[in-house]
Short mmCIF file of C-alpha atoms and ligand atoms in Angstrom, two decimals:
data_model
loop_
_atom_site.label_atom_id
_atom_site.label_comp_id
_atom_site.label_asym_id
_atom_site.label_seq_id
_atom_site.Cartn_x
_atom_site.Cartn_y
_atom_site.Cartn_z
CA UNK M 1 130.48 54.82 -87.07
CA UNK M 2 129.50 53.76 -90.45
CA UNK M 3 129.10 50.08 -90.85
CA UNK M 4 130.00 48.50 -94.17
CA UNK M 5 128.39 45.50 -95.39
CA UNK M 6 129.55 43.04 -97.78
CA UNK M 7 127.80 40.31 -99.16
CA UNK M 8 130.34 37.40 -100.26
CA UNK M 9 129.11 34.38 -102.53
CA UNK M 10 131.77 31.34 -102.38
CA UNK M 11 130.51 30.07 -105.49
CA UNK M 12 131.48 33.25 -107.58
CA UNK M 13 134.74 33.27 -109.50
CA UNK M 14 137.82 35.25 -107.59
CA UNK M 15 135.15 35.26 -104.61
CA UNK M 16 138.08 35.95 -102.35
CA UNK M 17 139.10 39.17 -104.01
CA UNK M 18 135.93 40.94 -102.23
CA UNK M 19 137.66 39.96 -98.83
CA UNK M 20 140.78 42.30 -99.65
CA UNK M 21 139.30 45.49 -97.70
CA UNK M 22 138.08 43.54 -95.21
CA UNK M 23 141.38 42.28 -94.38
CA UNK M 24 143.19 45.47 -94.65
CA UNK M 25 140.82 47.01 -92.14
CA UNK M 26 141.35 44.33 -89.71
CA UNK M 27 145.10 44.20 -90.05
CA UNK M 28 144.77 48.19 -89.26
CA UNK M 29 143.04 47.66 -85.89
CA UNK M 30 139.08 47.49 -87.39
CA UNK M 31 136.61 45.34 -86.34
CA UNK M 32 135.44 42.96 -88.78
CA UNK M 33 132.23 40.46 -88.66
CA UNK M 34 132.55 37.32 -90.56
CA UNK M 35 130.87 34.05 -90.75
CA UNK M 36 132.74 30.84 -89.52
CA UNK M 37 131.06 27.20 -89.72
CA UNK M 38 130.23 27.61 -85.97
CA UNK M 39 128.34 31.05 -85.82
CA UNK M 40 129.35 34.56 -86.76
CA UNK M 41 132.50 35.92 -85.24
CA UNK M 42 133.76 39.61 -84.44
CA UNK M 43 137.08 39.91 -84.97
CA UNK M 44 140.21 41.87 -84.55
CA UNK M 45 144.02 41.73 -84.87
CA UNK M 46 144.56 39.79 -82.06
CA UNK M 47 148.11 41.29 -81.62
CA UNK M 48 146.60 44.84 -81.42
CA UNK M 49 145.32 45.47 -77.68
CA UNK M 50 143.41 48.45 -78.78
CA UNK M 51 141.69 46.68 -81.62
CA UNK M 52 140.58 44.15 -79.23
CA UNK M 53 139.60 46.51 -76.55
CA UNK M 54 137.06 47.77 -79.21
CA UNK M 55 135.56 44.52 -79.59
CA UNK M 56 134.58 44.27 -75.64
CA UNK M 57 133.15 47.82 -76.11
CA UNK M 58 130.66 47.03 -79.58
CA UNK M 59 129.56 43.63 -77.66
CA UNK M 60 129.28 45.17 -73.94
CA UNK M 61 131.15 42.14 -73.03
CA UNK M 62 132.51 41.58 -69.63
CA UNK M 63 136.28 41.94 -69.39
CA UNK M 64 136.90 39.06 -67.33
CA UNK M 65 135.74 36.90 -70.42
CA UNK M 66 138.65 35.78 -72.79
CA UNK M 67 138.22 35.74 -76.69
CA UNK M 68 139.31 32.65 -78.95
CA UNK M 69 142.27 33.42 -81.14
CA UNK M 70 141.31 32.60 -84.62
CA UNK M 71 144.22 31.09 -86.94
CA UNK M 72 144.44 29.82 -91.11
CA UNK M 73 147.40 27.80 -90.26
CA UNK M 74 148.42 25.40 -87.49
CA UNK M 75 151.85 27.18 -88.05
CA UNK M 76 150.62 29.89 -86.47
CA UNK M 77 150.05 27.69 -82.92
CA UNK M 78 153.49 27.81 -82.18
CA UNK M 79 153.78 31.61 -82.01
CA UNK M 80 150.86 31.84 -79.44
CA UNK M 81 151.05 28.78 -77.31
CA UNK M 82 154.42 28.04 -75.14
CA UNK M 83 154.94 24.32 -74.84
CA UNK M 84 152.39 23.02 -76.72
CA UNK M 85 150.80 19.66 -74.94
CA UNK M 86 151.39 16.73 -76.43
CA UNK M 87 148.02 15.84 -77.28
CA UNK M 88 147.72 19.11 -79.18
CA UNK M 89 149.37 17.48 -82.52
CA UNK M 90 146.58 14.75 -82.90
CA UNK M 91 143.61 16.96 -82.15
CA UNK M 92 144.71 19.63 -84.68
CA UNK M 93 145.26 16.82 -87.44
CA UNK M 94 141.82 15.10 -86.64
CA UNK M 95 139.38 18.50 -86.09
CA UNK M 96 141.43 21.40 -87.48
CA UNK M 97 140.15 22.96 -89.80
CA UNK M 98 136.64 22.84 -87.82
CA UNK M 99 134.66 23.61 -84.89
CA UNK M 100 137.55 22.68 -81.86
CA UNK M 101 138.77 25.40 -79.77
CA UNK M 102 142.02 24.34 -78.03
CA UNK M 103 143.20 26.09 -74.37
CA UNK M 104 147.04 26.00 -74.56
CA UNK M 105 149.57 27.49 -72.19
CA UNK M 106 149.93 31.08 -73.97
CA UNK M 107 153.09 32.67 -75.34
CA UNK M 108 154.43 35.99 -74.13
CA UNK M 109 153.34 37.65 -78.07
CA UNK M 110 149.37 37.31 -76.97
CA UNK M 111 148.02 40.61 -74.97
CA UNK M 112 146.65 40.05 -71.79
CA UNK M 113 143.23 41.52 -72.78
CA UNK M 114 142.73 38.73 -75.04
CA UNK M 115 143.11 36.05 -72.25
CA UNK M 116 141.57 38.32 -70.00
CA UNK M 117 144.78 38.00 -68.13
CA UNK M 118 144.79 34.00 -68.09
CA UNK M 119 148.16 32.31 -68.34
CA UNK M 120 146.48 30.30 -71.04
CA UNK M 121 145.03 30.61 -74.86
CA UNK M 122 142.13 29.49 -76.77
CA UNK M 123 143.08 28.77 -80.32
CA UNK M 124 140.96 27.68 -83.28
CA UNK M 125 141.56 27.56 -86.98
CA UNK M 126 137.91 27.80 -88.45
CA UNK M 127 136.73 25.95 -91.83
CA UNK M 128 134.18 28.12 -93.07
CA UNK M 129 136.33 29.48 -97.04
CA UNK M 130 135.75 32.90 -96.09
CA UNK M 131 136.80 33.01 -92.79
CA UNK M 132 139.97 31.03 -93.40
CA UNK M 133 141.06 33.47 -96.54
CA UNK M 134 139.86 36.41 -94.63
CA UNK M 135 142.16 35.41 -91.77
CA UNK M 136 144.80 34.50 -94.49
CA UNK M 137 144.77 37.84 -96.29
CA UNK M 138 145.03 39.71 -92.93
CA UNK M 139 147.96 38.02 -91.87
CA UNK M 140 147.50 38.37 -88.17
CA UNK M 141 145.79 36.27 -86.18
CA UNK M 142 142.45 37.14 -85.43
CA UNK M 143 140.88 37.41 -82.18
CA UNK M 144 136.85 36.72 -82.54
CA UNK M 145 134.08 36.21 -79.85
CA UNK M 146 130.59 35.54 -81.17
CA UNK M 147 129.36 38.60 -83.32
CA UNK M 148 126.33 39.25 -80.91
CA UNK M 149 125.47 41.49 -78.21
CA UNK M 150 126.83 40.03 -75.02
CA UNK M 151 124.12 37.91 -73.39
CA UNK M 152 121.73 37.58 -76.73
CA UNK M 153 121.78 34.31 -78.92
CA UNK M 154 124.83 33.69 -81.12
CA UNK M 155 124.52 34.76 -84.36
CA UNK M 156 124.02 32.57 -87.39
CA UNK M 157 123.05 35.03 -90.11
CA UNK M 158 124.22 38.36 -91.26
CA UNK M 159 120.72 39.76 -90.56
CA UNK M 160 121.34 38.82 -86.69
CA UNK M 161 124.72 40.89 -86.86
CA UNK M 162 123.50 43.77 -88.36
CA UNK M 163 120.57 43.70 -85.75
CA UNK M 164 123.28 43.80 -82.98
CA UNK M 165 126.05 45.58 -84.13
CA UNK M 166 125.05 47.90 -86.84
CA UNK M 167 127.00 50.98 -86.58
CA UNK M 168 129.41 49.69 -83.79
CA UNK M 169 131.51 47.49 -86.35
CA UNK M 170 133.37 48.43 -89.56
CA UNK M 171 132.42 45.56 -91.46
CA UNK M 172 129.86 42.92 -91.69
CA UNK M 173 130.50 40.09 -94.37
CA UNK M 174 127.09 38.41 -95.05
CA UNK M 175 128.33 34.72 -96.32
CA UNK M 176 124.90 33.26 -95.72
CA UNK M 177 123.75 30.84 -92.95
CA UNK M 178 126.76 29.07 -90.25
CA UNK M 179 125.85 25.88 -90.81
CA UNK M 180 126.82 24.15 -87.42
CA UNK M 181 124.73 26.34 -85.74
CA UNK M 182 126.50 26.26 -81.84
CA UNK M 183 130.18 27.41 -81.18
CA UNK M 184 132.84 25.42 -80.95
CA UNK M 185 133.86 23.00 -78.39
CA UNK M 186 136.29 24.41 -75.84
CA UNK M 187 139.10 21.74 -74.79
CA UNK M 188 141.21 22.45 -72.35
CA UNK M 189 144.55 20.09 -73.11
CA UNK M 190 146.79 21.88 -70.23
CA UNK M 191 145.30 19.45 -67.79
CA UNK M 192 145.25 15.30 -67.88
CA UNK M 193 143.12 13.76 -69.10
CA UNK M 194 141.34 17.11 -71.37
CA UNK M 195 138.28 18.93 -69.74
CA UNK M 196 135.41 20.40 -72.28
CA UNK M 197 134.78 23.79 -70.86
CA UNK M 198 132.12 24.16 -73.35
CA UNK M 199 130.30 21.52 -75.40
CA UNK M 200 130.13 22.51 -79.23
CA UNK M 201 130.50 21.10 -82.59
CA UNK M 202 132.78 18.63 -82.03
CA UNK M 203 131.25 16.09 -79.66
CA UNK M 204 132.51 14.25 -76.90
CA UNK M 205 132.13 11.23 -78.58
CA UNK M 206 134.29 12.75 -81.34
CA UNK M 207 137.18 13.28 -79.36
CA UNK M 208 137.04 10.13 -76.89
CA UNK M 209 137.78 8.55 -80.29
CA UNK M 210 141.27 10.16 -80.56
CA UNK M 211 141.97 11.14 -76.92
CA UNK M 212 140.50 7.85 -75.16
CA UNK M 213 140.06 9.75 -71.62
CA UNK M 214 138.44 13.38 -71.82
CA UNK M 215 136.52 15.23 -69.08
CA UNK M 216 132.83 16.09 -70.42
CA UNK M 217 131.13 18.90 -69.37
CA UNK M 218 128.03 18.39 -67.05
CA UNK M 219 125.07 19.29 -68.81
CA UNK M 220 123.90 22.37 -66.43
CA UNK M 221 120.75 22.11 -64.24
CA UNK M 222 119.01 24.25 -61.65
CA UNK M 223 120.64 22.41 -59.06
CA UNK M 224 124.27 23.39 -61.06
CA UNK M 225 123.31 26.74 -61.20
CA UNK M 226 123.40 28.19 -57.97
CA UNK M 227 121.09 31.02 -57.48
CA UNK M 228 118.64 30.69 -60.70
CA UNK M 229 115.41 30.81 -60.89
CA UNK M 230 115.36 32.75 -57.65
CA UNK M 231 117.98 35.05 -57.94
CA UNK M 232 118.76 34.89 -61.64
CA UNK M 233 122.12 36.58 -61.88
CA UNK M 234 123.13 37.98 -65.34
CA UNK M 235 126.18 35.55 -64.96
CA UNK M 236 123.78 32.79 -66.09
CA UNK M 237 121.74 34.34 -68.48
CA UNK M 238 123.34 33.56 -72.23
CA UNK M 239 122.14 33.47 -75.44
CA UNK M 240 118.82 34.83 -74.06
CA UNK M 241 116.18 35.75 -76.15
CA UNK M 242 114.47 38.65 -74.49
CA UNK M 243 111.03 36.35 -73.43
CA UNK M 244 110.95 34.21 -70.09
CA UNK M 245 112.12 30.65 -71.00
CA UNK M 246 110.90 27.43 -69.43
CA UNK M 247 112.11 24.01 -70.66
CA UNK M 248 109.93 21.22 -70.25
CA UNK M 249 111.47 17.38 -69.81
CA UNK M 250 109.76 14.23 -69.82
CA UNK M 251 107.97 11.59 -72.17
CA UNK M 252 107.00 13.69 -75.48
CA UNK M 253 103.12 12.92 -74.98
CA UNK M 254 103.60 14.25 -71.52
CA UNK M 255 105.73 16.95 -72.56
CA UNK M 256 103.47 18.27 -74.95
CA UNK M 257 100.11 17.92 -72.81
CA UNK M 258 102.32 20.17 -70.14
CA UNK M 259 102.93 22.98 -72.61
CA UNK M 260 99.50 22.80 -73.96
CA UNK M 261 98.24 23.10 -70.81
CA UNK M 262 100.24 26.15 -69.93
CA UNK M 263 99.98 27.70 -73.58
CA UNK M 264 96.22 27.78 -73.05
CA UNK M 265 96.52 29.70 -70.04
CA UNK M 266 98.91 32.02 -71.28
CA UNK M 267 96.47 32.47 -74.65
CA UNK M 268 93.48 33.45 -72.40
CA UNK M 269 95.43 35.92 -70.30
CA UNK M 270 96.92 37.93 -73.73
CA UNK M 271 100.02 36.77 -73.19
CA UNK M 272 102.45 36.12 -76.47
CA UNK M 273 103.62 32.67 -76.04
CA UNK M 274 105.98 30.59 -78.56
CA UNK M 275 106.63 26.89 -78.41
CA UNK M 276 109.61 25.06 -79.81
CA UNK M 277 108.87 21.44 -80.97
CA UNK M 278 110.77 19.03 -83.13
CA UNK M 279 109.50 17.50 -86.56
CA UNK M 280 108.58 14.55 -84.69
CA UNK M 281 106.58 15.60 -81.67
CA UNK M 282 104.64 18.59 -83.30
CA UNK M 283 102.01 16.51 -84.20
CA UNK M 284 101.44 16.03 -80.48
CA UNK M 285 100.19 19.47 -80.02
CA UNK M 286 96.51 20.65 -80.41
CA UNK M 287 96.17 22.28 -83.78
CA UNK M 288 94.06 25.30 -81.89
CA UNK M 289 97.46 26.15 -80.09
CA UNK M 290 98.92 27.04 -83.59
CA UNK M 291 96.42 29.71 -83.98
CA UNK M 292 97.13 31.71 -80.64
CA UNK M 293 100.71 30.68 -80.37
CA UNK M 294 104.13 30.95 -82.21
CA UNK M 295 105.10 27.34 -82.99
CA UNK M 296 108.43 26.45 -84.36
CA UNK M 297 110.18 23.46 -85.29
CA UNK M 298 113.94 23.15 -84.24
CA UNK M 299 114.20 20.52 -86.25
CA UNK M 300 114.57 16.88 -86.61
CA UNK M 301 115.49 14.44 -83.75
CA UNK M 302 116.72 11.86 -85.90
CA UNK M 303 119.30 14.46 -87.34
CA UNK M 304 120.27 16.46 -84.06
CA UNK M 305 122.45 18.41 -86.18
CA UNK M 306 119.43 20.42 -87.54
CA UNK M 307 118.54 20.98 -83.84
CA UNK M 308 121.79 23.03 -83.65
CA UNK M 309 122.06 24.40 -86.53
CA UNK M 310 118.20 26.01 -86.16
CA UNK M 311 118.60 26.84 -82.35
CA UNK M 312 119.84 30.55 -82.09
CA UNK M 313 117.59 31.63 -85.27
CA UNK M 314 114.58 30.29 -83.47
CA UNK M 315 114.91 32.03 -80.43
CA UNK M 316 115.65 34.99 -82.35
CA UNK M 317 112.69 34.96 -84.32
CA UNK M 318 110.36 34.44 -81.23
CA UNK M 319 111.86 37.60 -80.07
CA UNK M 320 110.90 39.44 -83.47
CA UNK M 321 107.63 38.21 -83.17
CA UNK M 322 107.58 40.05 -79.79
CA UNK M 323 106.84 36.36 -78.12
CA UNK M 324 106.93 36.82 -74.33
CA UNK M 325 106.98 33.37 -72.77
CA UNK M 326 108.86 30.37 -74.97
CA UNK M 327 108.16 26.73 -73.90
CA UNK M 328 110.66 24.31 -75.03
CA UNK M 329 111.21 20.60 -75.41
CA UNK M 330 113.77 19.10 -73.89
CA UNK M 331 116.16 16.97 -76.63
CA UNK M 332 118.45 13.95 -75.97
CA UNK M 333 122.42 15.05 -74.58
CA UNK M 334 124.08 12.62 -76.93
CA UNK M 335 126.27 13.72 -79.45
CA UNK M 336 125.92 17.21 -80.72
CA UNK M 337 122.31 17.39 -78.60
CA UNK M 338 124.98 17.58 -75.47
CA UNK M 339 125.61 21.41 -77.13
CA UNK M 340 122.23 21.97 -77.83
CA UNK M 341 120.91 21.05 -74.23
CA UNK M 342 123.53 23.42 -72.77
CA UNK M 343 122.38 26.39 -74.73
CA UNK M 344 118.89 25.83 -73.93
CA UNK M 345 119.15 25.38 -70.27
CA UNK M 346 121.42 28.40 -70.50
CA UNK M 347 118.83 30.42 -72.44
CA UNK M 348 116.12 29.38 -70.05
CA UNK M 349 118.32 30.55 -67.21
CA UNK M 350 118.34 27.56 -65.55
CA UNK M 351 114.43 27.07 -65.66
CA UNK M 352 113.67 23.32 -66.15
CA UNK M 353 110.64 21.34 -65.46
CA UNK M 354 111.29 17.68 -65.11
CA UNK M 355 108.01 15.78 -65.46
O1 TXA H 1 132.60 28.93 -82.68
C1 TXA H 1 133.02 29.64 -81.71
O2 TXA H 1 134.08 29.38 -81.01
C2 TXA H 1 132.54 31.10 -81.76
C3 TXA H 1 133.20 31.42 -83.37
C4 TXA H 1 133.08 32.83 -83.92
O3 TXA H 1 134.54 31.32 -83.62
N1 TXA H 1 133.44 31.84 -81.15
C5 TXA H 1 132.84 31.97 -79.64
O4 TXA H 1 133.74 32.96 -78.83
O5 TXA H 1 132.00 31.41 -79.50
P1 TXA H 1 132.94 33.30 -77.33
O6 TXA H 1 133.71 34.42 -77.05
O7 TXA H 1 131.45 33.72 -77.79
O8 TXA H 1 133.26 32.03 -76.33
C6 TXA H 1 134.55 32.01 -76.39
C7 TXA H 1 134.53 30.69 -75.27
C8 TXA H 1 134.02 31.70 -73.74
O9 TXA H 1 133.13 30.52 -73.26
C9 TXA H 1 135.60 32.03 -72.98
O10 TXA H 1 134.99 32.18 -71.71
C10 TXA H 1 136.27 30.80 -73.43
O11 TXA H 1 135.96 30.67 -74.95
N2 TXA H 1 138.03 31.00 -73.54
C11 TXA H 1 138.64 31.83 -73.89
N3 TXA H 1 139.91 32.00 -73.98
C12 TXA H 1 139.80 30.99 -72.88
C13 TXA H 1 141.17 30.44 -72.00
N4 TXA H 1 142.28 31.43 -71.98
N5 TXA H 1 140.61 29.47 -71.31
C14 TXA H 1 139.34 29.05 -70.99
N6 TXA H 1 137.94 29.68 -71.54
C15 TXA H 1 138.72 30.49 -72.66
MG1 MG H 2 129.69 34.21 -77.42
#
């Protein structure tokens, strides 16, 4: 399949005209990858079963993992969901458009393949101007998982989508960096109190401020991931770089010392090592390590949004450099940090040392 790459600059006049062709392709059953504020998505007409099937094939995604339906107008919710739960309105008013996905009872309009046969549907209204304009122009709800090959880190740049999906989709829209950097928060509002199924761009604290009572998503650790690392099942490896990954948790000086000690051993035996640090901890590592290892900073602990924003790009950069082992510091689980730690732990397949 020939994949067309369309670069869209939202600062140009009439920029949205550049989306006309992609919108027509979407409407008529094609696959279009596009930027959202969280990560890039791989879209198809959600009401077209054959088109949605093609998403699963292009990603190599297991068919029992349902997709999020993206809309550009809250009015579309009534077509997709039946008996919209009472809490929905306040959540939509506060967080849409934005990185919050709501799980609601599905309507009969939504094909089984979108929901993987569940009686609920996931709906989100993205805030990225390109995503919004594209969905509006297509005139149909758009089913879109993250635009990566199944299991790999989600794409935050068009080049990540090109790496994974070139030749497998009709169009890739290049709209620059996806700023939030982690996916939307998935919130089940069919139950009381609502439950966070996946921490993401909207934080537990933000949801609590609107809902009062919300059940947070436990930060997974080795104890909650049976089978890992003893028998790491594919089921537990998500967002995974090619490299083996290890997280080290503890006081910053201790963590740096532990990672340095291990890195030296790896370097000596010729293993390519990547180290994921933060701006505040970078100086705790021996300068000599910087010559034998690939060291990347995730961002600043003082601005945790930067940690989320850079995470998937850093994991992919390690892969690009042929790194075989990645060692990473853990982060605070407050606010967006909860989503960052969730992704780090999954990327590491639950491999974590607590000092
Ligand atoms: O930020 C995002 O959410 C991105 C962008 C492209 O919008 N999309 C995304 O999609 O992350 P995906 O497919 O990679 O993740 C969707 C998550 C999966 O964990 C899936 O199991 C869950 O949402 N999900 C979808 N429908 C569901 C449902 N009816 N009930 C429970 N979970 C559902
Ligand atoms: Mg995904």
